[in-house]
Every structure is written in structure tokens, then in C-alpha cells.
PDB file of N, CA, C and O in Angstrom:
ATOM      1  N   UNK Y   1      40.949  -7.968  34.771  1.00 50.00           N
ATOM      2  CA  UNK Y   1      40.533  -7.500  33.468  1.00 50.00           C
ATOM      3  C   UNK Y   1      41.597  -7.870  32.442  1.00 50.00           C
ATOM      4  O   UNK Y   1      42.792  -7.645  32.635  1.00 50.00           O
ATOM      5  N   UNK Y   2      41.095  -8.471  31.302  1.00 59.00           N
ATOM      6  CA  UNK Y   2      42.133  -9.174  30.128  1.00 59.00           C
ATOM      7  C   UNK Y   2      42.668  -7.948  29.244  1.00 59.00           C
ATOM      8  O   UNK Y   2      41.797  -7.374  28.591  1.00 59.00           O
ATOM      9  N   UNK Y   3      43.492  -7.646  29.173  1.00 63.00           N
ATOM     10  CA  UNK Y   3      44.280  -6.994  28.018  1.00 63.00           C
ATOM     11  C   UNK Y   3      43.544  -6.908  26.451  1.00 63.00           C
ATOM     12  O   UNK Y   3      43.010  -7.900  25.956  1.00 63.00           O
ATOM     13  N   UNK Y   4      43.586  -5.880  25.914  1.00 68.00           N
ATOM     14  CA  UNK Y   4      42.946  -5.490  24.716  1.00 68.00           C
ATOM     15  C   UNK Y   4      43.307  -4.947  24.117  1.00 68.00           C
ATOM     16  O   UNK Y   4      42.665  -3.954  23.775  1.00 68.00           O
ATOM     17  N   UNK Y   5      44.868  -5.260  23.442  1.00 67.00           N
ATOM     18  CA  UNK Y   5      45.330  -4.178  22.447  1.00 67.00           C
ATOM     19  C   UNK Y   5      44.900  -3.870  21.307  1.00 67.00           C
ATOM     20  O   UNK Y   5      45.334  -2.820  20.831  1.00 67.00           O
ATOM     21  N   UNK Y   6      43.859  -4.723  20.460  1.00 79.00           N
ATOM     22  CA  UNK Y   6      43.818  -4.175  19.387  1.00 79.00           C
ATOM     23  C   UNK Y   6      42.242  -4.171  19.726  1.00 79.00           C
ATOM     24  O   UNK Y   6      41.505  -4.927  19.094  1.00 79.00           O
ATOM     25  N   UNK Y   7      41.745  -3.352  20.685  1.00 82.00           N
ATOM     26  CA  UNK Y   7      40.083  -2.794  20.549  1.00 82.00           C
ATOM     27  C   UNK Y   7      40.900  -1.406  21.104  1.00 82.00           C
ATOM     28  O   UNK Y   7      41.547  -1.150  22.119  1.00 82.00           O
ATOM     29  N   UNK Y   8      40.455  -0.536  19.692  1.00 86.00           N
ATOM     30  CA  UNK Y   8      40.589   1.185  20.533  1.00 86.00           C
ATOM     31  C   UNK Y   8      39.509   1.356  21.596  1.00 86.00           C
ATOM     32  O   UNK Y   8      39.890   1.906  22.629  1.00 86.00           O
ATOM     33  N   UNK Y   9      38.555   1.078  21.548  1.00 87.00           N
ATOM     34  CA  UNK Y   9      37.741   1.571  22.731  1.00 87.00           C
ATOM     35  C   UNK Y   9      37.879   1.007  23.837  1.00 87.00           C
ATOM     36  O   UNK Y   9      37.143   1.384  24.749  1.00 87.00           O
ATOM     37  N   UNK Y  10      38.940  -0.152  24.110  1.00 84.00           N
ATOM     38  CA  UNK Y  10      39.071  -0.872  25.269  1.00 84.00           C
ATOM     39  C   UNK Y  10      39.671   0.908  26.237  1.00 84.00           C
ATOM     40  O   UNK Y  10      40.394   1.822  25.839  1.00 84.00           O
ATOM     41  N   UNK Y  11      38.874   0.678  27.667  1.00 87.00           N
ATOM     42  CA  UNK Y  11      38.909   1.840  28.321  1.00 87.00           C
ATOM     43  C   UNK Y  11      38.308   2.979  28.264  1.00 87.00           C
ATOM     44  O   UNK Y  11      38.377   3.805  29.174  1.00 87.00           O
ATOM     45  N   UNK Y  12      37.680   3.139  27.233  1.00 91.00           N
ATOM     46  CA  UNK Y  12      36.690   4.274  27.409  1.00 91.00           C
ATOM     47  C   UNK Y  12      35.551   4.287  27.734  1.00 91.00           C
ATOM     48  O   UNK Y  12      34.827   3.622  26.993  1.00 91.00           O
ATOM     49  N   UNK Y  13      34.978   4.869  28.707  1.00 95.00           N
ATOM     50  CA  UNK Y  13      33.927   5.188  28.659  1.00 95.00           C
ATOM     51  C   UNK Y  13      32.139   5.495  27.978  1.00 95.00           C
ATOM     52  O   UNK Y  13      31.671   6.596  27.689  1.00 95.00           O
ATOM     53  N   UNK Y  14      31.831   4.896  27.931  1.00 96.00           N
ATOM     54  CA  UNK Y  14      30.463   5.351  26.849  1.00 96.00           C
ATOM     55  C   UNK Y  14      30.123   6.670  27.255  1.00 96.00           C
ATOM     56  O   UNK Y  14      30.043   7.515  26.364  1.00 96.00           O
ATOM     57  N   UNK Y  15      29.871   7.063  28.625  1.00 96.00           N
ATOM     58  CA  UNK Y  15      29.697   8.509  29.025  1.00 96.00           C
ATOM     59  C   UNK Y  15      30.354   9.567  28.028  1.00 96.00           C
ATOM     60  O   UNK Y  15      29.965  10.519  27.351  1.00 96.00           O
ATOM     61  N   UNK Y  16      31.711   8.820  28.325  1.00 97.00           N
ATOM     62  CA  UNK Y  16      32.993  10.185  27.085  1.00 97.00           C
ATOM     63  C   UNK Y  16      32.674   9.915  26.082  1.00 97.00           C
ATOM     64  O   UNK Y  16      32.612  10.892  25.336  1.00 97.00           O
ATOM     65  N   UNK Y  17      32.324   8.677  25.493  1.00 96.00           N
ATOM     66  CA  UNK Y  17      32.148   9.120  23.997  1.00 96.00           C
ATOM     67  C   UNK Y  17      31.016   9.743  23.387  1.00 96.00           C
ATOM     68  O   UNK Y  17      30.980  10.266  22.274  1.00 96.00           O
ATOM     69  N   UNK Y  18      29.853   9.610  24.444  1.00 97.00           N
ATOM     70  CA  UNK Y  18      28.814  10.315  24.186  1.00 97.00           C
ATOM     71  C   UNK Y  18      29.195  11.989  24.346  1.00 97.00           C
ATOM     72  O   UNK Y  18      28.837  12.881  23.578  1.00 97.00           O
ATOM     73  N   UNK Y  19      29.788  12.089  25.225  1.00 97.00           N
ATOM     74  CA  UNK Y  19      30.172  13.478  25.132  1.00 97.00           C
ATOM     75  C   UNK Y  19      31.385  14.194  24.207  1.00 97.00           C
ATOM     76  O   UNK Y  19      31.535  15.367  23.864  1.00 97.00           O
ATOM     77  N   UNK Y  20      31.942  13.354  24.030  1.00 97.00           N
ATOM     78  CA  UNK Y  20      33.006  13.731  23.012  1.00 97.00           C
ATOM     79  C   UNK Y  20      32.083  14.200  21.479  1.00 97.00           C
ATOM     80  O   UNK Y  20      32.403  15.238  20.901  1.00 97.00           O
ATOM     81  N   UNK Y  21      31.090  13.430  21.007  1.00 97.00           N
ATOM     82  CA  UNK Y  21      30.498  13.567  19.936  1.00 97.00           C
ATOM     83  C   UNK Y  21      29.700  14.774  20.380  1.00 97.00           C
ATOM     84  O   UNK Y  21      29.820  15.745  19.633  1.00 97.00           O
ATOM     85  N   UNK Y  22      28.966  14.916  21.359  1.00 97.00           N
ATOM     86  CA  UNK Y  22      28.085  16.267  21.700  1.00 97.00           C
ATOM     87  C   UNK Y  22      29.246  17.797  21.279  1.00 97.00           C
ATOM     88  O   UNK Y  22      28.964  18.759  20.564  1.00 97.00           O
ATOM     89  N   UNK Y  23      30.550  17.517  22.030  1.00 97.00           N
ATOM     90  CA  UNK Y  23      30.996  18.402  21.714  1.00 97.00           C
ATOM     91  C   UNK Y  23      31.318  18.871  20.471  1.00 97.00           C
ATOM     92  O   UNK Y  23      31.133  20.007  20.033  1.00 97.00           O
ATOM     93  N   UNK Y  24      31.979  17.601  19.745  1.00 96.00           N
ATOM     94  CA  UNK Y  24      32.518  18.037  18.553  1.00 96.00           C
ATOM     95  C   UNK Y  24      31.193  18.066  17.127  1.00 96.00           C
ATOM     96  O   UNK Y  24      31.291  18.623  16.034  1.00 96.00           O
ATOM     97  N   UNK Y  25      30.093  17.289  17.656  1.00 96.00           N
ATOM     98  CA  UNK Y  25      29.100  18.105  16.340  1.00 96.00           C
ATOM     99  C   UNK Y  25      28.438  18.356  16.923  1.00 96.00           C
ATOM    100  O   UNK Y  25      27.825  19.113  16.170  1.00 96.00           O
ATOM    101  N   UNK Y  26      27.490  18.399  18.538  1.00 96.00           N
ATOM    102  CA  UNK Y  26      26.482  19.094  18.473  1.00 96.00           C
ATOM    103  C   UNK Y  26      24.786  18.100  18.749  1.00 96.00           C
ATOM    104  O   UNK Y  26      24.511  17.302  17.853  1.00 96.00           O
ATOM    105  N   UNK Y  27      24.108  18.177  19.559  1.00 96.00           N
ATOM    106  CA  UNK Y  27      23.052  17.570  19.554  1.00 96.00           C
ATOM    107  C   UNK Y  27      22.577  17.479  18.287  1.00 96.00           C
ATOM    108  O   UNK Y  27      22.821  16.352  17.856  1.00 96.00           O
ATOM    109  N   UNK Y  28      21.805  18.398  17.209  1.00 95.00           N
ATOM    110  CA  UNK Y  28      20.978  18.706  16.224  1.00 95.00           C
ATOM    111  C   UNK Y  28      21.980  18.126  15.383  1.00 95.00           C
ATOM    112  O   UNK Y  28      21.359  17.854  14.356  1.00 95.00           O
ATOM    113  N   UNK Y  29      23.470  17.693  15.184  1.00 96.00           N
ATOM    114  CA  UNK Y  29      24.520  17.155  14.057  1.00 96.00           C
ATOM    115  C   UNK Y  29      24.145  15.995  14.269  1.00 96.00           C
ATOM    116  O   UNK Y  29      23.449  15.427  13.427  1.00 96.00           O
ATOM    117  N   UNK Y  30      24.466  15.450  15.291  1.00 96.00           N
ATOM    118  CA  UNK Y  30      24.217  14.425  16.181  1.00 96.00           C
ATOM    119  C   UNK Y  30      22.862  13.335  15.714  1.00 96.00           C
ATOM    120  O   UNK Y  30      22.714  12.146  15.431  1.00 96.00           O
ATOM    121  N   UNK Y  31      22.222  14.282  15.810  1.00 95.00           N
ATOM    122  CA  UNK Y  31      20.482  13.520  15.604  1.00 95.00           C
ATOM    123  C   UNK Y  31      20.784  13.701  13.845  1.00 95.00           C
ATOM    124  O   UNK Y  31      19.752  13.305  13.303  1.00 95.00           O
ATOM    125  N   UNK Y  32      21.196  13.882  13.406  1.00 96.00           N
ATOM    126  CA  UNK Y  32      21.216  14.161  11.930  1.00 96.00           C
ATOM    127  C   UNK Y  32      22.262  12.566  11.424  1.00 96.00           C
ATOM    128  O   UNK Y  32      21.956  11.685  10.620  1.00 96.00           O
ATOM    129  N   UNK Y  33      23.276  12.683  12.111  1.00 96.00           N
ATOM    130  CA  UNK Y  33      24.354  11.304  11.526  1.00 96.00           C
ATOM    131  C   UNK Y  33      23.690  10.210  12.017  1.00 96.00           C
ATOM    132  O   UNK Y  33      23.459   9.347  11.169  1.00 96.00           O
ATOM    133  N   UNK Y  34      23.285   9.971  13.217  1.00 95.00           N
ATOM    134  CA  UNK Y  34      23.154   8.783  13.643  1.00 95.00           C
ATOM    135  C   UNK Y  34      21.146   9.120  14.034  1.00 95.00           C
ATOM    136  O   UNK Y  34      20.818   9.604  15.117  1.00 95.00           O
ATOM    137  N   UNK Y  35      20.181   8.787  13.041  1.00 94.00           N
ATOM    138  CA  UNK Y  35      18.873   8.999  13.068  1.00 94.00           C
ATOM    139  C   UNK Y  35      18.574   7.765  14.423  1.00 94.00           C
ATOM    140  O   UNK Y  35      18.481   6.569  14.148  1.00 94.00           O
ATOM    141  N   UNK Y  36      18.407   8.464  16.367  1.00 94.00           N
ATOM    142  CA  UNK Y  36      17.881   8.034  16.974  1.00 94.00           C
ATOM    143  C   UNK Y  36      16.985   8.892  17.815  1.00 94.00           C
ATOM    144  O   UNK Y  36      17.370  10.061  17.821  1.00 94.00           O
ATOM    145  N   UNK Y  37      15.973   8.682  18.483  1.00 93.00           N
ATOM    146  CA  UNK Y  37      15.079   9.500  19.057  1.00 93.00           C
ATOM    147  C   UNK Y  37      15.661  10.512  20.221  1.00 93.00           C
ATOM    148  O   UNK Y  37      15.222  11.642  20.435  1.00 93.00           O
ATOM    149  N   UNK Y  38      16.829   9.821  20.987  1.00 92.00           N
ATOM    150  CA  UNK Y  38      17.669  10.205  22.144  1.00 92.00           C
ATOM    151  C   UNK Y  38      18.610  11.274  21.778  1.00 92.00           C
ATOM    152  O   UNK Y  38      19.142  11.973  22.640  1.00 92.00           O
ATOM    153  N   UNK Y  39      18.871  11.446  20.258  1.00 95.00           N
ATOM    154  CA  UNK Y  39      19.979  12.427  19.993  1.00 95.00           C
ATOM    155  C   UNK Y  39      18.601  13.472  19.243  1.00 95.00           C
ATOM    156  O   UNK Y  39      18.879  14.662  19.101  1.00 95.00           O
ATOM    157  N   UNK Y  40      17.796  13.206  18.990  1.00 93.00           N
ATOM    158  CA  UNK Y  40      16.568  14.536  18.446  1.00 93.00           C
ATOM    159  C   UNK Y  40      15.643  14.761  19.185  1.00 93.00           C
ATOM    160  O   UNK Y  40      14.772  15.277  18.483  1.00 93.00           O
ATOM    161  N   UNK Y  41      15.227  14.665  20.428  1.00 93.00           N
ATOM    162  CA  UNK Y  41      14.165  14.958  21.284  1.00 93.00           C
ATOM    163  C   UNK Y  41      14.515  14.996  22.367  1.00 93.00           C
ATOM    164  O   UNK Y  41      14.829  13.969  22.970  1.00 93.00           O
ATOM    165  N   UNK Y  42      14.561  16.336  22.974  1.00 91.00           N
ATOM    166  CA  UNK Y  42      14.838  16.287  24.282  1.00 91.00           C
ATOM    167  C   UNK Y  42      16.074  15.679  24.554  1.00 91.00           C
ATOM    168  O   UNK Y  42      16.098  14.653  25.234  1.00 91.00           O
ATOM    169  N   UNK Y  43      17.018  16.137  24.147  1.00 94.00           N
ATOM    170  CA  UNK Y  43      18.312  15.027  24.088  1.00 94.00           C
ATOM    171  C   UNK Y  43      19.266  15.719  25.307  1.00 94.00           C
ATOM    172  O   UNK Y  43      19.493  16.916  25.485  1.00 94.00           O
ATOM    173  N   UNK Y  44      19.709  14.645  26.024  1.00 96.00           N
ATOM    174  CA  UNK Y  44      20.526  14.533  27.370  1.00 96.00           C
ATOM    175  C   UNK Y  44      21.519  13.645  27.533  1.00 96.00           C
ATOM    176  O   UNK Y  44      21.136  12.482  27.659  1.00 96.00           O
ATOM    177  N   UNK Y  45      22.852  13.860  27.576  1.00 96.00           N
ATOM    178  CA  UNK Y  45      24.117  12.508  28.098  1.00 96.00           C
ATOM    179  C   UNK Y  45      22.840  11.226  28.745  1.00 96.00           C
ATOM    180  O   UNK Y  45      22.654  10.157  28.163  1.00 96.00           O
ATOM    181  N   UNK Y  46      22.214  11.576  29.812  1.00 95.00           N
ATOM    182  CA  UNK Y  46      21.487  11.035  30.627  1.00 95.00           C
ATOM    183  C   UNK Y  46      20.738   9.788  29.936  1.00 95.00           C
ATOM    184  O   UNK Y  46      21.051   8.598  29.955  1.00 95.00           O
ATOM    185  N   UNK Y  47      19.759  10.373  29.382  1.00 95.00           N
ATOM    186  CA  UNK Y  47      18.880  10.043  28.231  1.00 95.00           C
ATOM    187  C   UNK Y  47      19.797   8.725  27.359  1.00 95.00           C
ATOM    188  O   UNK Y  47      19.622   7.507  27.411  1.00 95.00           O
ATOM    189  N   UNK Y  48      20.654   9.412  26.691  1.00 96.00           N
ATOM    190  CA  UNK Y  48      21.313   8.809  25.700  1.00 96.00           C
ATOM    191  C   UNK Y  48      21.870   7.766  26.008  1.00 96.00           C
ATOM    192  O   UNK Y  48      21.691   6.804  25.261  1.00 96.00           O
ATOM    193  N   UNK Y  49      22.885   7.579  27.424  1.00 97.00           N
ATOM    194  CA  UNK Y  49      23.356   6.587  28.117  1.00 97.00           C
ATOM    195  C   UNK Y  49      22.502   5.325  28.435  1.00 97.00           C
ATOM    196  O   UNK Y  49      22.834   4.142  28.357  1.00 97.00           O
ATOM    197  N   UNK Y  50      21.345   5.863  28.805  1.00 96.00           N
ATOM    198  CA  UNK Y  50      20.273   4.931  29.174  1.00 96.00           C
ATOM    199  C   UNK Y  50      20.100   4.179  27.900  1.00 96.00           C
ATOM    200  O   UNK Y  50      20.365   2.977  27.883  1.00 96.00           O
ATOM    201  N   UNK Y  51      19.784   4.634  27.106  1.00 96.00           N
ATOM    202  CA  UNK Y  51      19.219   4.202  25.630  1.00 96.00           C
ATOM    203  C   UNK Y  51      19.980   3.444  24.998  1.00 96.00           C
ATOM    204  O   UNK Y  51      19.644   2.287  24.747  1.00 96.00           O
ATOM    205  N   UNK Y  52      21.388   4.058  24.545  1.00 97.00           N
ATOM    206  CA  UNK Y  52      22.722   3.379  23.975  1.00 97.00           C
ATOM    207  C   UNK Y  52      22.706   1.964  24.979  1.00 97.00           C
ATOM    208  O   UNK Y  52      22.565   0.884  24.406  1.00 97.00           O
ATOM    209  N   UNK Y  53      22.823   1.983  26.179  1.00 96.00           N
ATOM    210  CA  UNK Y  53      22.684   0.856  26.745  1.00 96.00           C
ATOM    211  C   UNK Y  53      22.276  -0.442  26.766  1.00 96.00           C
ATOM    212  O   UNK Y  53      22.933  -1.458  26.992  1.00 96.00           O
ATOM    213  N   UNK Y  54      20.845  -0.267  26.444  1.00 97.00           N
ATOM    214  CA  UNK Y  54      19.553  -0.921  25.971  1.00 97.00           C
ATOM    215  C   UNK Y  54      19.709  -1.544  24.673  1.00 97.00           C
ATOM    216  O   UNK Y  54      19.208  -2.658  24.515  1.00 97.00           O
ATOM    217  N   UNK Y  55      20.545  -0.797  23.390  1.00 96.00           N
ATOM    218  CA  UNK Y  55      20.297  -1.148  22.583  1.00 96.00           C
ATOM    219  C   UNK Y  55      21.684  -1.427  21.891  1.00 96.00           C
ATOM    220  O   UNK Y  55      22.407  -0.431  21.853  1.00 96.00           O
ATOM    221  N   UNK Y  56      22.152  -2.455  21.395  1.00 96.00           N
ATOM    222  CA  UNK Y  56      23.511  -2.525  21.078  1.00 96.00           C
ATOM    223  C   UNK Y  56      23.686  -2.068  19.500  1.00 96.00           C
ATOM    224  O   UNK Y  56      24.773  -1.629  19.123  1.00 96.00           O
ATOM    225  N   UNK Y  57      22.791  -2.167  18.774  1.00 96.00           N
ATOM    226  CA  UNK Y  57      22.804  -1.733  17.294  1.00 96.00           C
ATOM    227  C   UNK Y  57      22.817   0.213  16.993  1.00 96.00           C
ATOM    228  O   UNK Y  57      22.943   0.674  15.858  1.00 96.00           O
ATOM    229  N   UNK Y  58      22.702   0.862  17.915  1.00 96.00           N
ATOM    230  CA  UNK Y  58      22.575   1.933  18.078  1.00 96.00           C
ATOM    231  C   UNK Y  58      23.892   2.281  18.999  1.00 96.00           C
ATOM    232  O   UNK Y  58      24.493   3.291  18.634  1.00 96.00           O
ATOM    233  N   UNK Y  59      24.408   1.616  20.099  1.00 96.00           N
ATOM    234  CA  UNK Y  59      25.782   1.835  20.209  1.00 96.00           C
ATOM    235  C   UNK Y  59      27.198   1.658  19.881  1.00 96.00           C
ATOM    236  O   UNK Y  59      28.306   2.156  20.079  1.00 96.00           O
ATOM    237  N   UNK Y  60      26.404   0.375  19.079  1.00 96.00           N
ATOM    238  CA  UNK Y  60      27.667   0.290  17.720  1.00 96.00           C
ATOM    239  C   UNK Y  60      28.048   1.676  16.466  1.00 96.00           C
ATOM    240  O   UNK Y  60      29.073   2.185  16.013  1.00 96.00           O
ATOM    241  N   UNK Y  61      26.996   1.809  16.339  1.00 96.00           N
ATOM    242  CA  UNK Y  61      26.662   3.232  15.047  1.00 96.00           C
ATOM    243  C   UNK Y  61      27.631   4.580  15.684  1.00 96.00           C
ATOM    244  O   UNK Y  61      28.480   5.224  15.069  1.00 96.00           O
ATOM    245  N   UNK Y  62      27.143   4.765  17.249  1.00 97.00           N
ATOM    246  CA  UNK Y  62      28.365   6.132  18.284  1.00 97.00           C
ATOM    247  C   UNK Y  62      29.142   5.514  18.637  1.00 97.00           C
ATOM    248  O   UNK Y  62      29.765   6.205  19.443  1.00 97.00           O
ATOM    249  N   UNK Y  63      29.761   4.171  18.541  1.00 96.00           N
ATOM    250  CA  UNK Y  63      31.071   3.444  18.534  1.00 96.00           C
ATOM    251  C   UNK Y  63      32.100   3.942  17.126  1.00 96.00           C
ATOM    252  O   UNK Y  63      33.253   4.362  17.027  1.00 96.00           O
ATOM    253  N   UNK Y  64      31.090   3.664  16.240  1.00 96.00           N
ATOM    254  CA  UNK Y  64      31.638   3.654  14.835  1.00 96.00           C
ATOM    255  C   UNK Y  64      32.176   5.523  14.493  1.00 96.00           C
ATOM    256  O   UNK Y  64      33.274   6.003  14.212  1.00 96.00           O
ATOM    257  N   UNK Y  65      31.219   5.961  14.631  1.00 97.00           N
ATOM    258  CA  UNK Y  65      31.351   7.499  14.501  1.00 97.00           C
ATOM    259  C   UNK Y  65      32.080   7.539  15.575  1.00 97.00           C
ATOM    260  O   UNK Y  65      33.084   6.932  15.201  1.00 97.00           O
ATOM    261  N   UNK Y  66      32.245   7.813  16.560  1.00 96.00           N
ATOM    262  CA  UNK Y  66      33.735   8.521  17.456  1.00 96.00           C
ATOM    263  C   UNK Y  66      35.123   7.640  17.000  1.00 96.00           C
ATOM    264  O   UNK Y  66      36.100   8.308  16.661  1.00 96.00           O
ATOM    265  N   UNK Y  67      35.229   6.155  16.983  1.00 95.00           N
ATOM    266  CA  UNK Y  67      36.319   6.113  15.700  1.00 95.00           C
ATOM    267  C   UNK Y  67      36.307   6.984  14.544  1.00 95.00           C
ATOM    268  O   UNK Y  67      37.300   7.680  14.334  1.00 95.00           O
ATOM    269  N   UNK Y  68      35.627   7.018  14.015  1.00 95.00           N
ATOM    270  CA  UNK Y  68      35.835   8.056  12.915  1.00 95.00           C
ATOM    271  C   UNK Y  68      36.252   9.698  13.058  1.00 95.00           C
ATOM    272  O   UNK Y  68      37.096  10.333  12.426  1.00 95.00           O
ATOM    273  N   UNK Y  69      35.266  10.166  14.211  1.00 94.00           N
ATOM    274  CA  UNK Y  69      36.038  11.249  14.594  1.00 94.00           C
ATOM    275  C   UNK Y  69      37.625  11.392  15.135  1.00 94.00           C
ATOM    276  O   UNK Y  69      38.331  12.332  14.770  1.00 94.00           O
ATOM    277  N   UNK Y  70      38.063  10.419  15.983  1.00 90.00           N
ATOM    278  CA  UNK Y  70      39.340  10.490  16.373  1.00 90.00           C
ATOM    279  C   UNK Y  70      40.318   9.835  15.156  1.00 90.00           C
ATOM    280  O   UNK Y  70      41.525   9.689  15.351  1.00 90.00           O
ATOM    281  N   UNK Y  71      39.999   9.648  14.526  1.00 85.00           N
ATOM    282  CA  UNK Y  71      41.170   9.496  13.263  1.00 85.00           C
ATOM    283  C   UNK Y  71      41.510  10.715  12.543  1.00 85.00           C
ATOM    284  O   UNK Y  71      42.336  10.683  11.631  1.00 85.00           O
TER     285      UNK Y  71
END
């Protein structure tokens, strides 16, 4: 694995950051900042992982917001 000093997310997890944001705003905050079906319906780590996965324009957006939270 190549070295990545200047990507903060090099090493994290998508799992944690999905959960890092659950904790710190909240499903219903959640579905409110970032408008996707996975954070307002029936919303699950599970769910969300799957989805964020699938779609890279939507895991850029909970890329962008958990930088923002950890600053």
C-alpha cells in the first residue's frame, strides 16, 4: 500500500465515518445536510454503506462533511 500524506482520509474507514457523522448529528441531521434516501428512510450504517458504495457522488458529499466536522 503507497503512502498518502496529504489525503486525510487515507486510513479510514467508510464504516467510521459513517458512524462518526450518526453520532455527532444524528440520522434526521444527517438526512437534512446531505439530501439522500439512505440517511431519511429507514436509515442503517448497513443500508448506508451499501449505498455510499454504489455511488461515488454521494460519498464524496460524507467525505466532505466529516472533513468538515473534524476541523
Amino acid at each position: 500500500m503507497q503512502e498518502q500524506p496529504n489525503n486525510p482520509l487515507h486510513g479510514i474507514k467508510l464504516a467510521n465515518i459513517v458512524e462518526h457523522l450518526v453520532v455527532q448529528y444524528g440520522w434526521k441531521e444527517l438526512g437534512v445536510l446531505i439530501n439522500i434516501q439512505c440517511f431519511q428512510n429507514n436509515p442503517s450504517i448497513k443500508s448506508s454503506l451499501k449505498f455510499l458504495r454504489r455511488t461515488p457522488w454521494a460519498r464524496e458529499k460524507v467525505e466532505k462533511l466529516y472533513l468538515k466536522s473534524i476541523k
